Amino acid sequence: MPDAAAEAGDPTAPQGPTPPAGTGEVLAVYLHARAGDFLRSLRLYEESGADTAAVADAARSLRTASRRISGTLHTFRPLLDPVWADGLRTELAWLSTTLAQEHACTSRLTRLLDALTRLSGAAPTPLPAARNEAAARHVLPAEPPHGEPTATATTTASRAGALTVGATRAGALLERQLTLARTRAHSAALQALGSARFHAVADAVAVLASELPLGPVATARAEDSLFPAAETTERRLLEAVTTLPLSRAGHPYNADALVYGLAPAPAEEAQDAPWHQVRRLLRLHRYALEVLVPLRPNATADVLARAGRLLDRHRDAAEAAEAAAAAARTPRISPATAYALGVLHADQRHEVEAARFAFQDVWPGAVALSARLP
């Protein structure tokens, strides 16, 4: 998705010929650069006018810079003025959350409509490799005499017809609901960007571009203060990953995500929540490693970005499944529409499962890298 690409491609802390040795210098270099990104994105946003694509790009850059500053203030809070850091971090979290809603609604609608098109048979979709291999190990039944359809073929055609009929109405229902949500999110973003609260945040970031309020610990050597703070975030990440059922997720098509996805909403949210928490902690860990680049040039790695993209995919599929389930609870919809939404919900829960399977395959390399840092 666009945000994930921006996260992976964003430049890390500027590197000079002689890395700064002090804690305050290292933090200042990184945060000054991210504050500059924020201010440039804000200027682009204000200059975009009616260019919706440019507005979206500028808003995405604003979110990215806000998250990086907020995450850095969270990780290295013991080295900063705590009152200042907590206040700015809270405001930046509010801003990035507010700006993210419109993009989330847009991408969710696109994802669900594309999935409906695929599931309804408008475009043939090949089976995943694991299923193709399983199918290849079975002998296909002989065709019935005189070309008569089998009972299985008749049932499959009937279900496909019901899905095709319901998919159009389901798509229209999702489009109404998510377009309304997107309109509300757009209005909320405009209101936020024109508020006194946002202008106070922008002023605080402008000050951050040149000044960084440090605590007394920031006078120590960078290795003695930055690394312990980064290790704390890394330890929380590793502990959170140990709570995930990675051994179960290592079996393709185990259907855990689907089974729990058919449970009531609280159960579904409960089993997704640990994965979302790992995603947030991995993001904080990556931001902390970016700060350490002047001290450890090889601190960042593609494997961490890849793991982050898989968790983004997991989050997107889980939220899309929730949107499909919410649409299915709409009163007085036709059985065909409800059936199409149920198939769509199951499809997105299988996407959740696929993301978990891919993550457990990538994670051993990521954790091996983490163990060597700093």
GROMACS .gro file of C-alpha atoms in nm:
model
  374
    1MET     CA    1   0.000   0.000   0.000
    2PRO     CA    2   0.131   0.361  -0.039
    3ASP     CA    3   0.202   0.415   0.329
    4ALA     CA    4   0.406   0.099   0.346
    5ALA     CA    5   0.613   0.207   0.045
    6ALA     CA    6   0.674   0.548   0.204
    7GLU     CA    7   0.785   0.377   0.526
    8ALA     CA    8   1.031   0.151   0.348
    9GLY     CA    9   1.175   0.421   0.123
   10ASP     CA   10   1.202   0.707   0.368
   11PRO     CA   11   1.565   0.826   0.414
   12THR     CA   12   1.719   0.765   0.752
   13ALA     CA   13   1.916   1.008   0.960
   14PRO     CA   14   2.164   1.217   0.760
   15GLN     CA   15   2.517   1.082   0.774
   16GLY     CA   16   2.814   1.316   0.781
   17PRO     CA   17   3.178   1.226   0.738
   18THR     CA   18   3.226   1.224   1.118
   19PRO     CA   19   2.933   1.076   1.315
   20PRO     CA   20   2.830   1.285   1.617
   21ALA     CA   21   2.946   1.128   1.944
   22GLY     CA   22   2.704   1.284   2.191
   23THR     CA   23   2.353   1.156   2.264
   24GLY     CA   24   2.201   1.498   2.213
   25GLU     CA   25   2.381   1.545   1.881
   26VAL     CA   26   2.265   1.209   1.740
   27LEU     CA   27   1.904   1.267   1.843
   28ALA     CA   28   1.910   1.627   1.722
   29VAL     CA   29   2.038   1.533   1.377
   30TYR     CA   30   1.758   1.278   1.328
   31LEU     CA   31   1.474   1.482   1.476
   32HIS     CA   32   1.578   1.803   1.299
   33ALA     CA   33   1.566   1.613   0.969
   34ARG     CA   34   1.224   1.463   1.041
   35ALA     CA   35   1.091   1.802   1.148
   36GLY     CA   36   1.215   1.940   0.816
   37ASP     CA   37   1.026   1.662   0.636
   38PHE     CA   38   0.712   1.758   0.826
   39LEU     CA   39   0.741   2.126   0.738
   40ARG     CA   40   0.813   2.055   0.370
   41SER     CA   41   0.511   1.824   0.352
   42LEU     CA   42   0.296   2.090   0.513
   43ARG     CA   43   0.409   2.348   0.259
   44LEU     CA   44   0.335   2.106  -0.027
   45TYR     CA   45  -0.007   2.039   0.119
   46GLU     CA   46  -0.088   2.408   0.135
   47GLU     CA   47   0.038   2.463  -0.223
   48SER     CA   48  -0.146   2.165  -0.374
   49GLY     CA   49  -0.477   2.345  -0.410
   50ALA     CA   50  -0.731   2.136  -0.603
   51ASP     CA   51  -0.477   1.873  -0.711
   52THR     CA   52  -0.618   1.574  -0.522
   53ALA     CA   53  -0.321   1.348  -0.602
   54ALA     CA   54  -0.074   1.607  -0.471
   55VAL     CA   55  -0.288   1.661  -0.161
   56ALA     CA   56  -0.292   1.288  -0.092
   57ASP     CA   57   0.086   1.261  -0.136
   58ALA     CA   58   0.148   1.557   0.094
   59ALA     CA   59  -0.090   1.419   0.358
   60ARG     CA   60   0.087   1.083   0.341
   61SER     CA   61   0.424   1.252   0.390
   62LEU     CA   62   0.283   1.446   0.684
   63ARG     CA   63   0.165   1.121   0.843
   64THR     CA   64   0.502   0.955   0.785
   65ALA     CA   65   0.699   1.241   0.939
   66SER     CA   66   0.455   1.266   1.231
   67ARG     CA   67   0.487   0.894   1.307
   68ARG     CA   68   0.865   0.902   1.294
   69ILE     CA   69   0.891   1.200   1.527
   70SER     CA   70   0.630   1.057   1.764
   71GLY     CA   71   0.794   0.714   1.769
   72THR     CA   72   1.138   0.861   1.835
   73LEU     CA   73   1.005   1.073   2.120
   74HIS     CA   74   0.845   0.762   2.269
   75THR     CA   75   1.156   0.543   2.249
   76PHE     CA   76   1.408   0.800   2.365
   77ARG     CA   77   1.183   0.979   2.616
   78PRO     CA   78   1.427   0.919   2.910
   79LEU     CA   79   1.685   1.130   2.725
   80LEU     CA   80   1.452   1.422   2.654
   81ASP     CA   81   1.250   1.674   2.851
   82PRO     CA   82   0.964   1.435   2.945
   83VAL     CA   83   0.688   1.696   2.968
   84TRP     CA   84   0.773   1.840   2.627
   85ALA     CA   85   0.818   1.495   2.468
   86ASP     CA   86   0.487   1.359   2.602
   87GLY     CA   87   0.294   1.667   2.492
   88LEU     CA   88   0.429   1.674   2.137
   89ARG     CA   89   0.404   1.296   2.097
   90THR     CA   90   0.036   1.302   2.195
   91GLU     CA   91  -0.043   1.578   1.950
   92LEU     CA   92   0.146   1.412   1.664
   93ALA     CA   93  -0.035   1.084   1.732
   94TRP     CA   94  -0.367   1.269   1.710
   95LEU     CA   95  -0.265   1.430   1.383
   96SER     CA   96  -0.139   1.114   1.212
   97THR     CA   97  -0.448   0.918   1.323
   98THR     CA   98  -0.683   1.188   1.194
   99LEU     CA   99  -0.507   1.215   0.859
  100ALA     CA  100  -0.492   0.837   0.815
  101GLN     CA  101  -0.868   0.778   0.825
  102GLU     CA  102  -0.949   0.907   0.476
  103HIS     CA  103  -0.668   0.708   0.315
  104ALA     CA  104  -0.775   0.396   0.509
  105CYS     CA  105  -1.134   0.423   0.385
  106THR     CA  106  -1.021   0.471   0.026
  107SER     CA  107  -0.778   0.178   0.023
  108ARG     CA  108  -1.027  -0.047   0.206
  109LEU     CA  109  -1.300   0.022  -0.048
  110THR     CA  110  -1.062  -0.047  -0.337
  111ARG     CA  111  -0.947  -0.370  -0.174
  112LEU     CA  112  -1.299  -0.498  -0.112
  113LEU     CA  113  -1.434  -0.410  -0.456
  114ASP     CA  114  -1.134  -0.575  -0.624
  115ALA     CA  115  -1.188  -0.886  -0.413
  116LEU     CA  116  -1.557  -0.897  -0.502
  117THR     CA  117  -1.473  -0.873  -0.870
  118ARG     CA  118  -1.225  -1.157  -0.837
  119LEU     CA  119  -1.455  -1.379  -0.631
  120SER     CA  120  -1.757  -1.329  -0.854
  121GLY     CA  121  -1.566  -1.468  -1.151
  122ALA     CA  122  -1.525  -1.150  -1.351
  123ALA     CA  123  -1.156  -1.231  -1.384
  124PRO     CA  124  -1.009  -1.581  -1.339
  125THR     CA  125  -0.772  -1.610  -1.047
  126PRO     CA  126  -0.519  -1.898  -1.027
  127LEU     CA  127  -0.512  -2.104  -0.710
  128PRO     CA  128  -0.221  -2.046  -0.472
  129ALA     CA  129   0.073  -2.280  -0.517
  130ALA     CA  130  -0.001  -2.487  -0.207
  131ARG     CA  131  -0.351  -2.564  -0.330
  132ASN     CA  132  -0.234  -2.639  -0.684
  133GLU     CA  133   0.014  -2.891  -0.547
  134ALA     CA  134  -0.254  -3.053  -0.335
  135ALA     CA  135  -0.487  -3.075  -0.633
  136ALA     CA  136  -0.216  -3.230  -0.848
  137ARG     CA  137  -0.187  -3.522  -0.608
  138HIS     CA  138  -0.549  -3.625  -0.663
  139VAL     CA  139  -0.694  -3.800  -0.964
  140LEU     CA  140  -0.976  -3.608  -1.124
  141PRO     CA  141  -1.306  -3.797  -1.146
  142ALA     CA  142  -1.413  -3.923  -1.485
  143GLU     CA  143  -1.660  -3.710  -1.677
  144PRO     CA  144  -2.020  -3.834  -1.665
  145PRO     CA  145  -2.154  -4.001  -1.980
  146HIS     CA  146  -2.312  -3.792  -2.253
  147GLY     CA  147  -2.166  -3.475  -2.102
  148GLU     CA  148  -2.417  -3.467  -1.815
  149PRO     CA  149  -2.314  -3.227  -1.534
  150THR     CA  150  -2.218  -3.382  -1.203
  151ALA     CA  151  -2.395  -3.293  -0.879
  152THR     CA  152  -2.079  -3.111  -0.766
  153ALA     CA  153  -2.069  -2.906  -1.084
  154THR     CA  154  -2.435  -2.816  -1.048
  155THR     CA  155  -2.387  -2.707  -0.686
  156THR     CA  156  -2.077  -2.505  -0.776
  157ALA     CA  157  -2.259  -2.332  -1.061
  158SER     CA  158  -2.552  -2.251  -0.832
  159ARG     CA  159  -2.321  -2.097  -0.571
  160ALA     CA  160  -2.134  -1.903  -0.835
  161GLY     CA  161  -2.460  -1.766  -0.969
  162ALA     CA  162  -2.572  -1.660  -0.622
  163LEU     CA  163  -2.237  -1.490  -0.565
  164THR     CA  164  -2.254  -1.308  -0.898
  165VAL     CA  165  -2.604  -1.180  -0.822
  166GLY     CA  166  -2.513  -1.070  -0.469
  167ALA     CA  167  -2.172  -0.927  -0.554
  168THR     CA  168  -2.316  -0.628  -0.740
  169ARG     CA  169  -2.545  -0.534  -0.453
  170ALA     CA  170  -2.277  -0.604  -0.195
  171GLY     CA  171  -2.036  -0.379  -0.384
  172ALA     CA  172  -2.294  -0.101  -0.400
  173LEU     CA  173  -2.360  -0.135  -0.026
  174LEU     CA  174  -1.990  -0.126   0.061
  175GLU     CA  175  -1.937   0.171  -0.167
  176ARG     CA  176  -2.217   0.367   0.004
  177GLN     CA  177  -2.093   0.289   0.353
  178LEU     CA  178  -1.722   0.344   0.294
  179THR     CA  179  -1.773   0.652   0.076
  180LEU     CA  180  -1.975   0.804   0.357
  181ALA     CA  181  -1.701   0.716   0.605
  182ARG     CA  182  -1.438   0.861   0.372
  183THR     CA  183  -1.635   1.185   0.334
  184ARG     CA  184  -1.661   1.219   0.710
  185ALA     CA  185  -1.289   1.144   0.749
  186HIS     CA  186  -1.206   1.405   0.484
  187SER     CA  187  -1.415   1.665   0.666
  188ALA     CA  188  -1.250   1.575   0.995
  189ALA     CA  189  -0.904   1.610   0.838
  190LEU     CA  190  -0.987   1.950   0.690
  191GLN     CA  191  -1.124   2.065   1.022
  192ALA     CA  192  -0.815   1.938   1.204
  193LEU     CA  193  -0.573   2.105   0.963
  194GLY     CA  194  -0.752   2.436   1.005
  195SER     CA  195  -0.772   2.420   1.383
  196ALA     CA  196  -0.570   2.610   1.640
  197ARG     CA  197  -0.458   2.274   1.777
  198PHE     CA  198  -0.289   2.183   1.449
  199HIS     CA  199  -0.123   2.524   1.420
  200ALA     CA  200   0.019   2.473   1.771
  201VAL     CA  201   0.158   2.136   1.660
  202ALA     CA  202   0.310   2.291   1.347
  203ASP     CA  203   0.471   2.564   1.559
  204ALA     CA  204   0.615   2.303   1.796
  205VAL     CA  205   0.761   2.106   1.505
  206ALA     CA  206   0.905   2.426   1.358
  207VAL     CA  207   1.086   2.484   1.687
  208LEU     CA  208   1.202   2.120   1.684
  209ALA     CA  209   1.365   2.180   1.346
  210SER     CA  210   1.624   2.397   1.521
  211GLU     CA  211   1.605   2.315   1.893
  212LEU     CA  212   1.573   1.990   2.089
  213PRO     CA  213   1.486   2.003   2.462
  214LEU     CA  214   1.714   1.743   2.622
  215GLY     CA  215   1.722   1.588   2.965
  216PRO     CA  216   2.028   1.559   3.190
  217VAL     CA  217   2.106   1.205   3.070
  218ALA     CA  218   2.160   1.331   2.715
  219THR     CA  219   2.507   1.455   2.808
  220ALA     CA  220   2.639   1.099   2.818
  221ARG     CA  221   2.806   0.920   2.531
  222ALA     CA  222   2.563   0.806   2.266
  223GLU     CA  223   2.659   0.438   2.306
  224ASP     CA  224   2.585   0.455   2.679
  225SER     CA  225   2.237   0.606   2.650
  226LEU     CA  226   2.091   0.555   2.303
  227PHE     CA  227   2.159   0.183   2.284
  228PRO     CA  228   1.986   0.094   2.614
  229ALA     CA  229   1.676   0.291   2.510
  230ALA     CA  230   1.669   0.115   2.172
  231GLU     CA  231   1.723  -0.222   2.340
  232THR     CA  232   1.418  -0.163   2.556
  233THR     CA  233   1.200  -0.125   2.248
  234GLU     CA  234   1.361  -0.429   2.089
  235ARG     CA  235   1.299  -0.637   2.401
  236ARG     CA  236   0.931  -0.539   2.406
  237LEU     CA  237   0.905  -0.639   2.041
  238LEU     CA  238   1.065  -0.979   2.096
  239GLU     CA  239   0.841  -1.044   2.398
  240ALA     CA  240   0.532  -0.952   2.196
  241VAL     CA  241   0.631  -1.186   1.913
  242THR     CA  242   0.664  -1.476   2.158
  243THR     CA  243   0.290  -1.447   2.230
  244LEU     CA  244   0.202  -1.503   1.863
  245PRO     CA  245   0.109  -1.855   1.747
  246LEU     CA  246   0.392  -1.865   1.492
  247SER     CA  247   0.417  -2.245   1.495
  248ARG     CA  248   0.048  -2.270   1.406
  249ALA     CA  249   0.076  -1.994   1.146
  250GLY     CA  250   0.358  -2.190   0.985
  251HIS     CA  251   0.109  -2.440   0.843
  252PRO     CA  252  -0.051  -2.301   0.525
  253TYR     CA  253  -0.429  -2.290   0.515
  254ASN     CA  254  -0.469  -2.388   0.879
  255ALA     CA  255  -0.782  -2.165   0.880
  256ASP     CA  256  -0.722  -2.032   1.231
  257ALA     CA  257  -0.777  -1.676   1.113
  258LEU     CA  258  -1.100  -1.779   0.940
  259VAL     CA  259  -1.236  -1.982   1.232
  260TYR     CA  260  -1.180  -1.701   1.478
  261GLY     CA  261  -1.298  -1.453   1.218
  262LEU     CA  262  -1.640  -1.618   1.218
  263ALA     CA  263  -1.665  -1.570   1.594
  264PRO     CA  264  -1.835  -1.264   1.747
  265ALA     CA  265  -1.656  -0.934   1.694
  266PRO     CA  266  -1.486  -0.920   2.039
  267ALA     CA  267  -1.325  -1.263   1.979
  268GLU     CA  268  -1.205  -1.159   1.634
  269GLU     CA  269  -1.056  -0.837   1.766
  270ALA     CA  270  -0.893  -1.022   2.055
  271GLN     CA  271  -0.708  -1.266   1.831
  272ASP     CA  272  -0.598  -0.991   1.589
  273ALA     CA  273  -0.484  -0.751   1.862
  274PRO     CA  274  -0.149  -0.923   1.941
  275TRP     CA  275  -0.050  -0.905   1.574
  276HIS     CA  276  -0.142  -0.536   1.557
  277GLN     CA  277   0.066  -0.475   1.871
  278VAL     CA  278   0.367  -0.646   1.712
  279ARG     CA  279   0.321  -0.425   1.406
  280ARG     CA  280   0.332  -0.110   1.621
  281LEU     CA  281   0.636  -0.229   1.816
  282LEU     CA  282   0.820  -0.328   1.499
  283ARG     CA  283   0.763   0.020   1.363
  284LEU     CA  284   0.907   0.174   1.683
  285HIS     CA  285   1.202  -0.062   1.660
  286ARG     CA  286   1.275   0.038   1.300
  287TYR     CA  287   1.257   0.408   1.388
  288ALA     CA  288   1.499   0.352   1.677
  289LEU     CA  289   1.742   0.179   1.442
  290GLU     CA  290   1.721   0.474   1.203
  291VAL     CA  291   1.838   0.702   1.483
  292LEU     CA  292   2.138   0.474   1.538
  293VAL     CA  293   2.252   0.480   1.175
  294PRO     CA  294   2.531   0.735   1.239
  295LEU     CA  295   2.670   0.497   1.502
  296ARG     CA  296   2.587   0.169   1.329
  297PRO     CA  297   2.564   0.224   0.951
  298ASN     CA  298   2.420  -0.127   0.902
  299ALA     CA  299   2.152  -0.084   1.168
  300THR     CA  300   1.857  -0.089   0.928
  301ALA     CA  301   1.782  -0.385   0.704
  302ASP     CA  302   1.540  -0.485   0.432
  303VAL     CA  303   1.422  -0.786   0.631
  304LEU     CA  304   1.270  -0.561   0.898
  305ALA     CA  305   1.095  -0.351   0.634
  306ARG     CA  306   0.965  -0.669   0.471
  307ALA     CA  307   0.827  -0.795   0.801
  308GLY     CA  308   0.662  -0.457   0.852
  309ARG     CA  309   0.495  -0.471   0.510
  310LEU     CA  310   0.356  -0.816   0.589
  311LEU     CA  311   0.206  -0.686   0.914
  312ASP     CA  312   0.060  -0.391   0.721
  313ARG     CA  313  -0.098  -0.644   0.487
  314HIS     CA  314  -0.233  -0.834   0.789
  315ARG     CA  315  -0.384  -0.516   0.933
  316ASP     CA  316  -0.542  -0.415   0.601
  317ALA     CA  317  -0.701  -0.758   0.550
  318ALA     CA  318  -0.832  -0.772   0.907
  319GLU     CA  319  -0.989  -0.427   0.879
  320ALA     CA  320  -1.138  -0.514   0.538
  321ALA     CA  321  -1.293  -0.827   0.689
  322GLU     CA  322  -1.442  -0.616   0.967
  323ALA     CA  323  -1.592  -0.380   0.708
  324ALA     CA  324  -1.747  -0.674   0.521
  325ALA     CA  325  -1.890  -0.814   0.844
  326ALA     CA  326  -2.031  -0.472   0.938
  327ALA     CA  327  -2.197  -0.442   0.597
  328ALA     CA  328  -2.349  -0.791   0.639
  329ARG     CA  329  -2.515  -0.674   0.959
  330THR     CA  330  -2.709  -0.407   0.767
  331PRO     CA  331  -3.083  -0.463   0.824
  332ARG     CA  332  -3.309  -0.590   0.543
  333ILE     CA  333  -3.043  -0.688   0.291
  334SER     CA  334  -3.121  -0.972   0.052
  335PRO     CA  335  -2.993  -1.327   0.114
  336ALA     CA  336  -2.779  -1.306  -0.203
  337THR     CA  337  -2.615  -0.986  -0.076
  338ALA     CA  338  -2.552  -1.139   0.265
  339TYR     CA  339  -2.402  -1.448   0.100
  340ALA     CA  340  -2.166  -1.239  -0.112
  341LEU     CA  341  -2.054  -1.043   0.193
  342GLY     CA  342  -1.996  -1.365   0.384
  343VAL     CA  343  -1.777  -1.502   0.105
  344LEU     CA  344  -1.593  -1.169   0.096
  345HIS     CA  345  -1.539  -1.179   0.472
  346ALA     CA  346  -1.399  -1.531   0.451
  347ASP     CA  347  -1.169  -1.430   0.166
  348GLN     CA  348  -1.023  -1.143   0.367
  349ARG     CA  349  -0.976  -1.365   0.672
  350HIS     CA  350  -0.782  -1.604   0.451
  351GLU     CA  351  -0.569  -1.305   0.350
  352VAL     CA  352  -0.505  -1.248   0.721
  353GLU     CA  353  -0.395  -1.609   0.752
  354ALA     CA  354  -0.169  -1.580   0.447
  355ALA     CA  355   0.000  -1.270   0.593
  356ARG     CA  356   0.065  -1.457   0.918
  357PHE     CA  357   0.212  -1.750   0.729
  358ALA     CA  358   0.444  -1.520   0.534
  359PHE     CA  359   0.545  -1.330   0.850
  360GLN     CA  360   0.651  -1.644   1.038
  361ASP     CA  361   0.861  -1.735   0.737
  362VAL     CA  362   1.038  -1.396   0.735
  363TRP     CA  363   1.066  -1.336   1.109
  364PRO     CA  364   1.358  -1.572   1.194
  365GLY     CA  365   1.586  -1.362   0.972
  366ALA     CA  366   1.458  -1.042   1.130
  367VAL     CA  367   1.508  -1.164   1.484
  368ALA     CA  368   1.859  -1.289   1.401
  369LEU     CA  369   1.942  -0.940   1.275
  370SER     CA  370   1.792  -0.779   1.585
  371ALA     CA  371   2.002  -0.998   1.813
  372ARG     CA  372   2.319  -0.846   1.663
  373LEU     CA  373   2.213  -0.488   1.724
  374PRO     CA  374   2.356  -0.271   1.847
   0.00000   0.00000   0.00000
